Coordinates of C-alpha atoms and ligand atoms in Angstrom, one line a residue:
M1 CA 30.7 -0.1 -14.0
E2 CA 32.1 -2.8 -11.3
R3 CA 29.5 -5.3 -10.1
K4 CA 31.3 -7.5 -7.5
L5 CA 29.0 -10.1 -5.6
H6 CA 29.0 -11.4 -1.9
P7 CA 27.0 -14.8 -0.8
T8 CA 25.0 -13.9 2.0
P9 CA 21.8 -16.6 3.3
A10 CA 19.6 -14.7 1.4
G11 CA 21.2 -15.1 -2.2
Y12 CA 23.7 -12.2 -3.6
N13 CA 24.3 -8.3 -2.3
H14 CA 25.5 -6.7 -5.1
T15 CA 28.2 -3.9 -5.1
I16 CA 28.0 -1.7 -7.7
A17 CA 30.4 1.3 -7.6
G18 CA 31.1 1.2 -4.0
R19 CA 27.0 1.4 -3.2
T20 CA 26.0 -2.3 -2.1
V21 CA 22.5 -3.5 -3.3
L22 CA 19.8 -5.9 -1.8
A23 CA 20.7 -9.3 -1.9
S24 CA 19.7 -10.7 -5.2
P25 CA 18.4 -14.4 -5.2
V26 CA 16.7 -13.7 -8.6
C27 CA 16.3 -16.2 -10.5
D28 CA 15.0 -16.6 -14.2
F29 CA 11.8 -15.7 -15.0
D30 CA 9.5 -14.5 -17.3
M31 CA 6.7 -11.8 -16.6
V32 CA 3.3 -11.5 -18.3
V33 CA 1.5 -7.7 -17.9
F34 CA -2.0 -7.9 -18.7
G35 CA -2.6 -4.3 -19.0
G36 CA 1.1 -3.7 -20.6
T37 CA -0.5 0.0 -21.8
G38 CA -2.5 0.6 -18.6
D39 CA -1.8 3.4 -16.6
L40 CA -0.8 1.1 -13.4
A41 CA 1.9 -0.8 -15.9
L42 CA 3.9 2.2 -17.7
R43 CA 3.9 5.0 -14.2
K44 CA 4.3 1.8 -11.4
L45 CA 5.4 -1.2 -12.7
L46 CA 7.9 -0.7 -15.2
P47 CA 9.6 2.2 -14.1
A48 CA 9.9 -0.2 -10.8
L49 CA 11.4 -2.6 -12.9
Y50 CA 13.5 -0.5 -14.5
Y51 CA 15.4 0.3 -10.7
R52 CA 15.7 -3.2 -10.0
H53 CA 17.5 -4.1 -13.3
A54 CA 19.4 -1.0 -13.1
E55 CA 21.0 -1.7 -9.3
G56 CA 21.9 -5.4 -11.2
Q57 CA 18.7 -7.2 -9.3
L58 CA 17.5 -8.9 -12.6
P59 CA 18.8 -11.8 -13.8
D60 CA 19.9 -11.1 -17.8
A61 CA 17.6 -14.0 -19.0
G62 CA 15.2 -12.3 -17.1
R63 CA 12.2 -11.6 -20.1
I64 CA 8.9 -9.0 -19.3
I65 CA 6.1 -8.6 -21.9
G66 CA 3.7 -6.5 -22.1
V67 CA -0.2 -7.8 -23.4
A68 CA -2.5 -5.2 -24.6
R69 CA -5.3 -4.7 -26.9
Q70 CA -3.7 -2.5 -28.3
Q71 CA -2.4 -3.5 -31.9
I72 CA 1.0 -2.2 -31.7
D73 CA 4.9 -3.4 -32.5
R74 CA 7.5 -4.8 -29.9
A75 CA 9.1 -1.6 -31.5
G76 CA 5.5 1.1 -30.5
Y77 CA 5.7 -1.3 -26.7
L78 CA 9.3 -0.3 -26.2
Q79 CA 8.7 3.3 -26.5
M80 CA 5.7 3.7 -25.0
V81 CA 7.6 2.2 -22.0
E82 CA 10.8 4.6 -22.5
Q83 CA 8.6 7.2 -22.2
A84 CA 6.9 6.1 -19.2
C85 CA 9.7 5.5 -17.5
R86 CA 11.6 8.9 -18.5
T87 CA 8.6 10.6 -16.9
H88 CA 8.5 8.6 -14.0
I89 CA 12.3 8.0 -13.1
A90 CA 14.9 10.8 -11.7
P91 CA 16.2 11.9 -14.1
E92 CA 19.7 12.2 -12.4
D93 CA 18.5 7.9 -12.0
F94 CA 17.6 7.3 -15.5
D95 CA 20.6 6.0 -17.9
D96 CA 20.7 5.7 -21.4
H97 CA 23.2 2.1 -20.8
Q98 CA 21.1 0.4 -19.1
W99 CA 18.0 1.3 -20.7
Q100 CA 18.9 -0.2 -23.5
G101 CA 20.2 -3.2 -21.5
F102 CA 16.3 -3.2 -19.6
A103 CA 14.9 -2.9 -23.4
R104 CA 16.3 -6.0 -24.4
R105 CA 13.8 -7.9 -21.5
F106 CA 11.2 -6.8 -23.5
Q107 CA 8.5 -8.7 -25.5
Y108 CA 4.9 -7.0 -27.0
V109 CA 2.3 -9.2 -27.2
H110 CA -1.2 -8.5 -28.7
L111 CA -4.6 -10.3 -27.8
D112 CA -7.3 -9.3 -26.7
A113 CA -8.0 -10.8 -22.3
G114 CA -11.3 -12.2 -22.4
E115 CA -10.9 -14.2 -26.1
A116 CA -9.3 -18.0 -25.9
E117 CA -7.9 -17.9 -29.7
S118 CA -6.7 -14.7 -28.7
Y119 CA -3.5 -16.3 -26.9
R120 CA -1.0 -18.6 -29.2
P121 CA 1.3 -15.3 -30.6
L122 CA 1.4 -15.6 -25.3
V123 CA 2.0 -19.8 -26.0
D124 CA 4.2 -18.6 -29.1
C125 CA 6.7 -16.7 -26.6
F126 CA 6.5 -19.4 -24.4
E127 CA 7.6 -21.9 -26.4
G128 CA 10.8 -24.0 -25.7
V129 CA 10.7 -22.0 -21.9
P130 CA 11.4 -24.8 -19.2
E131 CA 9.4 -25.6 -16.7
H132 CA 11.0 -24.6 -13.8
R133 CA 11.6 -21.1 -14.8
T134 CA 9.5 -18.8 -12.4
R135 CA 6.4 -17.5 -14.5
V136 CA 4.0 -14.8 -13.4
F137 CA 0.9 -13.0 -14.7
Y138 CA 0.1 -9.6 -13.4
L139 CA -2.6 -8.6 -13.6
A140 CA -3.3 -4.9 -13.8
T141 CA -6.6 -4.7 -15.9
S142 CA -10.4 -4.8 -14.2
P143 CA -11.1 -7.1 -11.3
L144 CA -14.2 -8.3 -13.8
L145 CA -10.9 -9.6 -16.5
F146 CA -9.4 -11.1 -13.3
G147 CA -11.4 -15.0 -13.9
V148 CA -11.2 -14.9 -17.5
I149 CA -7.6 -14.3 -17.8
C150 CA -6.5 -17.1 -15.4
H151 CA -9.2 -20.0 -17.3
N152 CA -7.8 -18.6 -20.4
L153 CA -4.4 -19.5 -19.5
H154 CA -5.2 -22.5 -18.2
G155 CA -7.1 -23.5 -21.4
V156 CA -3.5 -22.7 -23.7
G157 CA -2.1 -25.2 -21.2
L158 CA 0.2 -21.8 -19.2
V159 CA 0.1 -22.4 -16.3
N160 CA 2.2 -25.2 -14.1
A161 CA 3.9 -25.5 -10.7
M162 CA 5.9 -22.0 -10.7
A163 CA 3.3 -20.2 -12.5
R164 CA 2.0 -17.4 -10.9
V165 CA -0.9 -14.9 -10.5
V166 CA -0.4 -11.2 -9.3
L167 CA -3.9 -9.5 -8.4
E168 CA -4.0 -5.2 -8.2
K169 CA -6.9 -4.2 -5.9
P170 CA -9.8 -3.7 -6.0
L171 CA -10.8 -7.9 -5.9
G172 CA -14.4 -6.9 -5.6
H173 CA -16.7 -4.6 -4.4
D174 CA -17.6 -5.9 -2.0
L175 CA -17.5 -9.8 0.4
A176 CA -19.5 -11.6 -2.7
S177 CA -17.9 -9.8 -5.8
S178 CA -13.8 -10.7 -3.6
C179 CA -15.4 -14.1 -3.2
E180 CA -16.8 -14.2 -6.9
I181 CA -13.2 -13.4 -8.3
N182 CA -10.5 -15.8 -5.7
D183 CA -13.2 -18.6 -6.4
R184 CA -12.3 -18.1 -9.7
V185 CA -8.7 -17.5 -9.8
G186 CA -8.9 -20.2 -6.9
E187 CA -10.6 -22.8 -10.1
V188 CA -6.5 -22.5 -11.4
F189 CA -4.2 -20.6 -9.1
E190 CA -3.6 -22.9 -5.9
E191 CA -3.3 -19.6 -2.5
Y192 CA 0.1 -20.6 -2.5
Q193 CA 0.3 -19.2 -6.2
V194 CA -2.4 -15.9 -5.7
Y195 CA 0.1 -12.8 -4.5
R196 CA -2.7 -9.9 -4.0
I197 CA -1.0 -6.5 -3.9
D198 CA -1.2 -4.2 -1.4
H199 CA 1.5 -1.9 -2.3
Y200 CA 0.6 0.4 1.1
L201 CA 2.2 -3.2 2.3
G202 CA 5.4 -2.8 0.2
K203 CA 6.4 0.4 1.4
E204 CA 9.9 1.7 3.0
T205 CA 8.6 2.6 6.4
V206 CA 5.5 0.2 6.2
Q207 CA 8.8 -2.2 6.6
N208 CA 10.5 -0.5 9.3
L209 CA 7.5 -1.1 11.7
L210 CA 7.8 -4.7 11.8
V211 CA 11.3 -4.0 12.7
L212 CA 11.0 -1.5 15.2
R213 CA 7.9 -2.9 16.8
F214 CA 10.3 -6.4 16.6
G215 CA 13.3 -5.9 16.2
N216 CA 13.6 -3.1 19.8
A217 CA 12.7 -5.1 22.8
M218 CA 11.7 -1.5 24.3
F219 CA 7.9 -1.3 22.6
E220 CA 6.9 -4.3 23.5
P221 CA 5.3 -3.3 27.3
L222 CA 4.6 -0.2 26.5
W223 CA 2.9 -1.2 23.5
R224 CA -1.2 -2.3 25.0
S225 CA -3.8 -0.6 26.7
G226 CA -3.0 0.9 29.6
L227 CA 0.0 2.3 28.1
I228 CA -1.5 3.9 25.0
D229 CA -4.1 6.3 25.7
H230 CA -5.1 6.2 21.9
V231 CA -4.1 6.0 18.2
Q232 CA -4.4 7.5 15.4
I233 CA -3.4 6.5 11.5
T234 CA -3.7 8.8 8.1
V235 CA -2.9 8.9 5.3
A236 CA -3.6 12.4 3.2
E237 CA -3.0 13.3 -0.1
Q238 CA -2.9 16.0 -1.4
V239 CA -3.8 14.9 -5.3
G240 CA -7.4 14.2 -6.9
V241 CA -9.4 11.6 -8.6
E242 CA -6.3 11.9 -11.2
G243 CA -8.4 10.5 -14.5
R244 CA -9.8 8.0 -12.8
G245 CA -13.0 9.7 -12.1
D246 CA -15.4 6.3 -13.8
Y247 CA -13.6 4.2 -10.5
Y248 CA -14.0 6.6 -8.3
D249 CA -16.7 7.1 -8.0
R250 CA -18.1 3.4 -8.0
A251 CA -15.5 3.5 -5.2
G252 CA -15.1 6.2 -2.6
A253 CA -12.6 6.3 -0.6
L254 CA -13.6 3.5 2.5
R255 CA -13.4 0.4 -0.2
D256 CA -10.7 2.5 -1.9
M257 CA -8.0 3.3 0.5
V258 CA -9.9 2.0 3.9
Q259 CA -10.9 -1.5 3.3
N260 CA -7.4 -1.9 2.1
H261 CA -4.6 0.7 2.8
L262 CA -5.5 1.7 5.9
L263 CA -6.9 -1.7 7.3
Q264 CA -3.4 -3.6 6.4
L265 CA -1.8 -0.5 8.2
L266 CA -3.9 -0.8 11.4
C267 CA -3.3 -5.0 11.0
L268 CA 1.3 -4.5 11.7
V269 CA 0.4 -1.1 14.6
A270 CA -1.9 -3.9 16.9
M271 CA -0.7 -7.5 15.9
E272 CA 0.9 -10.2 18.1
P273 CA 3.9 -10.5 17.2
P274 CA 4.1 -13.7 14.5
T275 CA 6.6 -16.4 15.7
S276 CA 9.0 -15.1 12.6
L277 CA 8.8 -13.5 8.7
T278 CA 7.1 -16.4 8.1
P279 CA 3.8 -15.7 5.3
D280 CA 1.4 -17.3 6.9
A281 CA 2.6 -16.8 10.4
V282 CA 2.2 -12.8 10.3
R283 CA -0.8 -13.3 7.8
D284 CA -2.1 -15.3 10.5
E285 CA -1.2 -13.0 13.2
K286 CA -2.6 -9.9 11.2
L287 CA -5.9 -11.9 10.7
K288 CA -6.6 -12.1 14.2
V289 CA -6.8 -8.4 14.9
L290 CA -9.1 -7.9 11.3
R291 CA -11.4 -10.9 13.1
A292 CA -11.6 -8.8 16.8
L293 CA -13.1 -5.2 14.6
R294 CA -15.4 -4.4 16.9
P295 CA -18.6 -4.8 14.5
L296 CA -19.5 -0.8 13.3
A297 CA -23.1 -1.1 12.2
G298 CA -26.5 0.0 12.6
E299 CA -26.4 3.5 14.7
S300 CA -22.3 2.9 15.7
V301 CA -21.3 4.0 11.8
V302 CA -23.6 7.3 12.3
T303 CA -22.3 8.5 15.2
H304 CA -18.9 6.5 13.9
T305 CA -18.2 7.7 11.1
V306 CA -17.8 10.4 9.0
R307 CA -18.1 10.8 5.1
G308 CA -17.2 13.6 3.2
Q309 CA -16.8 15.1 -0.3
Y310 CA -14.2 18.4 -1.2
R311 CA -15.7 21.4 -3.2
A312 CA -13.5 23.8 -5.2
G313 CA -10.6 25.1 -3.4
A314 CA -7.0 25.6 -3.4
I315 CA -3.5 22.9 -2.9
N316 CA -0.8 25.1 -2.6
G317 CA -2.0 27.4 -3.8
Q318 CA -3.4 27.0 -7.0
P319 CA -7.3 26.8 -7.4
V320 CA -8.4 23.3 -8.1
P321 CA -12.4 21.8 -8.7
G322 CA -14.8 19.9 -6.6
Y323 CA -15.8 16.7 -7.0
L324 CA -18.7 17.1 -8.8
E325 CA -17.2 19.3 -11.0
E326 CA -14.1 15.6 -12.4
P327 CA -14.7 14.3 -15.0
G328 CA -16.8 10.6 -15.1
I329 CA -19.0 11.2 -11.5
A330 CA -22.7 11.2 -11.2
P331 CA -23.5 13.8 -8.4
A332 CA -26.7 11.4 -7.2
R333 CA -23.9 8.9 -6.1
G334 CA -22.8 10.6 -3.8
T335 CA -19.2 9.1 -2.8
E336 CA -17.0 10.0 -0.6
T337 CA -13.6 11.5 -1.5
F338 CA -12.6 11.5 2.9
V339 CA -13.4 9.0 5.6
A340 CA -12.5 8.9 8.7
L341 CA -13.5 6.1 11.7
K342 CA -13.3 5.1 15.1
L343 CA -12.8 1.9 16.1
F344 CA -11.6 -0.5 19.0
I345 CA -10.2 -3.9 18.5
D346 CA -11.6 -6.7 21.3
N347 CA -8.8 -8.2 22.3
W348 CA -6.4 -7.8 25.8
R349 CA -4.0 -5.9 24.1
W350 CA -6.2 -3.1 23.3
G351 CA -9.0 -3.2 24.9
G352 CA -10.2 -0.4 25.4
V353 CA -7.9 1.8 23.0
P354 CA -10.0 4.2 20.7
F355 CA -7.9 3.8 17.1
Y356 CA -8.8 7.0 14.4
L357 CA -8.4 6.2 11.5
R358 CA -9.1 8.9 8.4
T359 CA -8.5 9.1 5.0
G360 CA -9.2 11.5 1.6
K361 CA -8.7 13.7 -1.7
R362 CA -7.8 16.9 -1.8
L363 CA -6.5 17.4 1.2
Q364 CA -3.8 20.1 2.7
S365 CA -1.2 18.7 2.2
R366 CA 0.3 15.0 1.6
T367 CA 1.0 13.2 5.0
S368 CA 0.5 9.5 6.2
E369 CA 1.7 8.3 9.6
I370 CA 0.7 6.2 12.8
V371 CA 0.1 7.9 16.3
L372 CA 0.4 6.5 19.2
N373 CA -0.3 8.6 22.0
F374 CA 0.6 7.4 25.3
K375 CA -1.6 7.9 28.9
P376 CA 0.1 11.1 30.7
V377 CA 1.8 10.7 33.5
P378 CA -0.5 8.8 36.6
H379 CA 1.1 12.0 39.2
S380 CA 3.4 15.2 37.4
I381 CA 5.6 16.6 40.9
F382 CA 5.8 20.2 39.0
Q383 CA 4.5 22.5 39.8
E384 CA 2.4 24.7 38.0
G385 CA 3.4 26.9 36.3
S386 CA 6.6 24.9 34.9
G387 CA 5.4 24.8 31.7
G388 CA 3.2 21.8 32.0
L389 CA 4.3 18.0 30.5
A390 CA 2.6 17.0 27.4
D391 CA 1.7 13.4 26.9
N392 CA 4.0 11.2 25.4
R393 CA 3.7 10.7 21.8
L394 CA 5.2 8.4 19.2
V395 CA 5.0 9.4 15.0
L396 CA 5.6 6.8 12.2
R397 CA 5.9 8.6 9.5
L398 CA 5.3 6.5 6.2
Q399 CA 5.4 9.9 4.1
P400 CA 7.8 12.0 3.0
E401 CA 10.1 13.0 5.5
E402 CA 9.6 8.8 6.4
G403 CA 11.0 8.4 9.9
V404 CA 9.9 7.7 13.4
K405 CA 9.6 11.1 15.8
L406 CA 9.4 10.4 19.7
D407 CA 7.9 13.7 21.7
M408 CA 8.5 14.4 25.1
M409 CA 9.6 16.3 28.5
A410 CA 12.7 18.0 29.3
K411 CA 13.6 20.3 31.3
A412 CA 14.6 23.4 29.5
P413 CA 18.5 24.4 30.3
G414 CA 18.7 27.8 33.2
P415 CA 17.7 27.9 36.3
G416 CA 14.3 26.8 38.1
M417 CA 12.2 23.6 36.1
Q418 CA 10.6 24.7 33.5
L419 CA 9.6 21.5 31.0
K420 CA 10.0 21.3 27.1
P421 CA 8.9 19.2 24.9
V422 CA 11.6 18.5 22.7
H423 CA 11.1 16.0 20.4
L424 CA 13.7 12.6 19.2
N425 CA 13.1 12.4 15.3
L426 CA 15.0 9.4 13.3
D427 CA 14.8 10.8 9.6
F428 CA 15.9 7.4 7.6
A429 CA 16.7 9.4 4.8
Q430 CA 19.1 11.0 6.5
T431 CA 20.4 8.2 8.2
F432 CA 20.3 5.3 5.7
Q433 CA 21.8 7.6 2.5
G434 CA 20.2 7.9 -0.5
R435 CA 17.1 7.2 -2.2
L436 CA 14.4 4.8 -0.9
P437 CA 13.2 1.6 -3.3
G438 CA 9.4 1.7 -3.9
A439 CA 6.2 0.3 -2.6
Y440 CA 6.5 -2.5 -5.6
E441 CA 10.4 -2.2 -6.8
R442 CA 10.6 -4.5 -3.3
L443 CA 7.1 -6.7 -4.4
L444 CA 7.7 -7.0 -7.3
I445 CA 11.2 -9.1 -6.4
D446 CA 8.7 -10.5 -4.0
V447 CA 6.8 -11.7 -6.4
I448 CA 9.4 -13.0 -8.6
V449 CA 11.5 -15.1 -5.9
G450 CA 8.4 -16.4 -4.5
R451 CA 7.9 -15.0 -0.9
P452 CA 4.2 -14.4 -0.3
T453 CA 4.9 -12.8 3.3
L454 CA 4.1 -9.3 2.4
F455 CA 0.9 -10.0 0.0
M456 CA -2.9 -10.5 1.2
R457 CA -4.3 -13.9 1.7
R458 CA -7.5 -14.4 1.1
D459 CA -8.7 -15.5 4.7
E460 CA -7.7 -11.6 5.6
L461 CA -9.0 -10.1 2.7
E462 CA -12.5 -11.5 3.0
A463 CA -12.5 -10.2 6.7
A464 CA -11.9 -6.6 5.4
W465 CA -14.2 -6.4 3.7
A466 CA -16.5 -7.9 6.2
W467 CA -15.7 -5.5 8.5
V468 CA -16.3 -2.9 5.5
E469 CA -19.7 -3.9 4.4
P470 CA -21.6 -2.6 7.4
I471 CA -21.0 0.8 7.0
M472 CA -21.9 0.6 3.8
A473 CA -25.0 -0.5 4.3
A474 CA -25.6 2.0 6.6
W475 CA -24.7 4.6 4.1
T476 CA -26.8 3.1 1.7
A477 CA -29.6 2.9 3.5
R478 CA -29.6 7.1 5.2
S479 CA -30.0 9.7 2.6
D480 CA -28.0 12.3 4.1
S481 CA -25.1 13.1 1.8
P482 CA -21.4 13.1 2.9
K483 CA -20.4 16.6 3.9
S484 CA -18.3 19.1 1.9
Y485 CA -14.9 19.5 2.7
N486 CA -12.9 22.6 0.8
A487 CA -10.2 21.1 -1.4
G488 CA -7.0 21.8 0.6
T489 CA -7.8 21.5 4.0
W490 CA -8.2 18.6 6.4
G491 CA -12.4 17.5 5.9
P492 CA -15.2 18.0 7.5
T493 CA -15.5 19.6 11.4
S494 CA -17.5 16.3 11.9
S495 CA -14.7 14.5 11.5
I496 CA -12.2 17.2 14.0
A497 CA -15.7 16.3 16.3
L498 CA -15.3 12.8 16.2
V499 CA -11.7 13.0 17.5
E500 CA -12.5 16.4 19.8
R501 CA -15.7 14.5 21.2
D502 CA -13.3 12.1 23.3
G503 CA -10.8 14.9 23.9
F504 CA -8.2 14.3 21.5
T505 CA -7.4 16.6 18.6
W506 CA -5.7 14.8 15.4
H507 CA -1.8 15.2 15.2
E508 CA -1.0 17.7 12.3
E509 CA 1.8 19.0 11.8
G510 CA 2.8 21.9 9.0
Ligands
BG6_601 C1 -3.9 3.6 -4.5 C2 -6.0 4.1 -5.1 O1 -4.3 2.5 -4.1 O2 -3.3 4.4 -3.5 C3 -5.5 6.4 -5.3 O3 -6.0 3.4 -5.5 C4 -4.4 6.2 -4.3 O4 -6.7 6.2 -5.1 C5 -3.1 5.5 -4.0 O5 -3.9 8.0 -4.7 C6 -2.2 6.1 -2.5 O6 -1.0 5.8 -2.6 P1 0.3 6.3 -2.3 O7 1.4 5.5 -2.3 O8 0.5 7.2 -3.5 O9 0.1 7.0 -0.9

């Protein structure tokens, strides 16, 4: 296969078989994946690295060291990884020749993350490795182990200035536990070495939001109260808890999705233009949004939030069990699988504009989108009977069918003045052709090259917990349980009432 390199300010673009792939400033690295035999590593991380390898973005000397408690050898581990890659990579993208090259990067170390004495074989893997080589410790484990792993790595001398640690969510279950984890990690790693991952920030369309907002002059004057009526953010899933009942039942939708993914989306929609894309410039602006969120506590939690739990129903015509029938669920916990919220951002840009957020499992369709609804025209010059005016709406579709759609009014051709809503539709798959890289592909490369812009800083994470915590407290203090909804619907009817009370409806298509 022909491969050419083109220098760019960021490094090198590759042309492989006529196709240009990402700039590649990637340095030699060792990536140690704790939880290397776990679901996240096998389903997301290693397939993502395969794609980056196959597209020529990883340097030949880049190593991946799987670490887990399972007593298997390298061959056994490779078998596991190959099977996972074959399952989670599109068949047309899996190439046996590329796999051979990818497999050569792997080592496997069996250790007990909590036992410092068992780290010896991992230390041996770094024997003779130069100090200036990037080392990434990816902790795809329970957050209860984050502190002890960091201390053990430090204890055996593996943490140097080139080391980075990647922390997967959930980072705690409330503000205090999150601070405790960050304190323990912070005893070993400096903040610049800590990468708190929120995979939503790695999604192509989420990054596109930055370009849409700050790469086009036309949106900025419209992007504010006065012109925008209200904003909706929906992250709807069709899947249930997928065998993660044990974790999910202790978390619930508020901790699992709102505290991180939805609030991060909200920050990108609502933040002021940062002065650059440098990590702190962006993160400072996101933090200001989190700090400007009007607190929801006590009575306002009752009027501004809805929590739901799915019962049995049908998804795409197939019957599915209710949440309480899933393995690992304790009915008494009353865990929510759906949340809808109405919130306000108390600053000059957004004063008085309601933001409605909702997310849930086992909903009617898998749809993630951000919808900015504009105010009506101040005065209509069109006569009754001309079809009426629908408000303008900008829809940013994050998944599936990624793209941007602008709803506007036009005149229907023909005599008279008949008005018709029409859409300007930008479909990313059609426009850019080819596969959109997955979120982890982007974020793993960012960790290797040391680009933390799309990762959460500690103060952001803590501001998000501080806002969410009173909601959790108010729910706990009340004796009512989450409202039921049938699997395959759009959630409890009270979530529809939440927006209808204000004269709006949720944006739903298809
Ligand atoms: C994870 C949550 O962070 O995000 C899961 O823990 C959820 O419960 C998942 O299913 C959704 O991610 P995506 O990329 O499929 O929208």
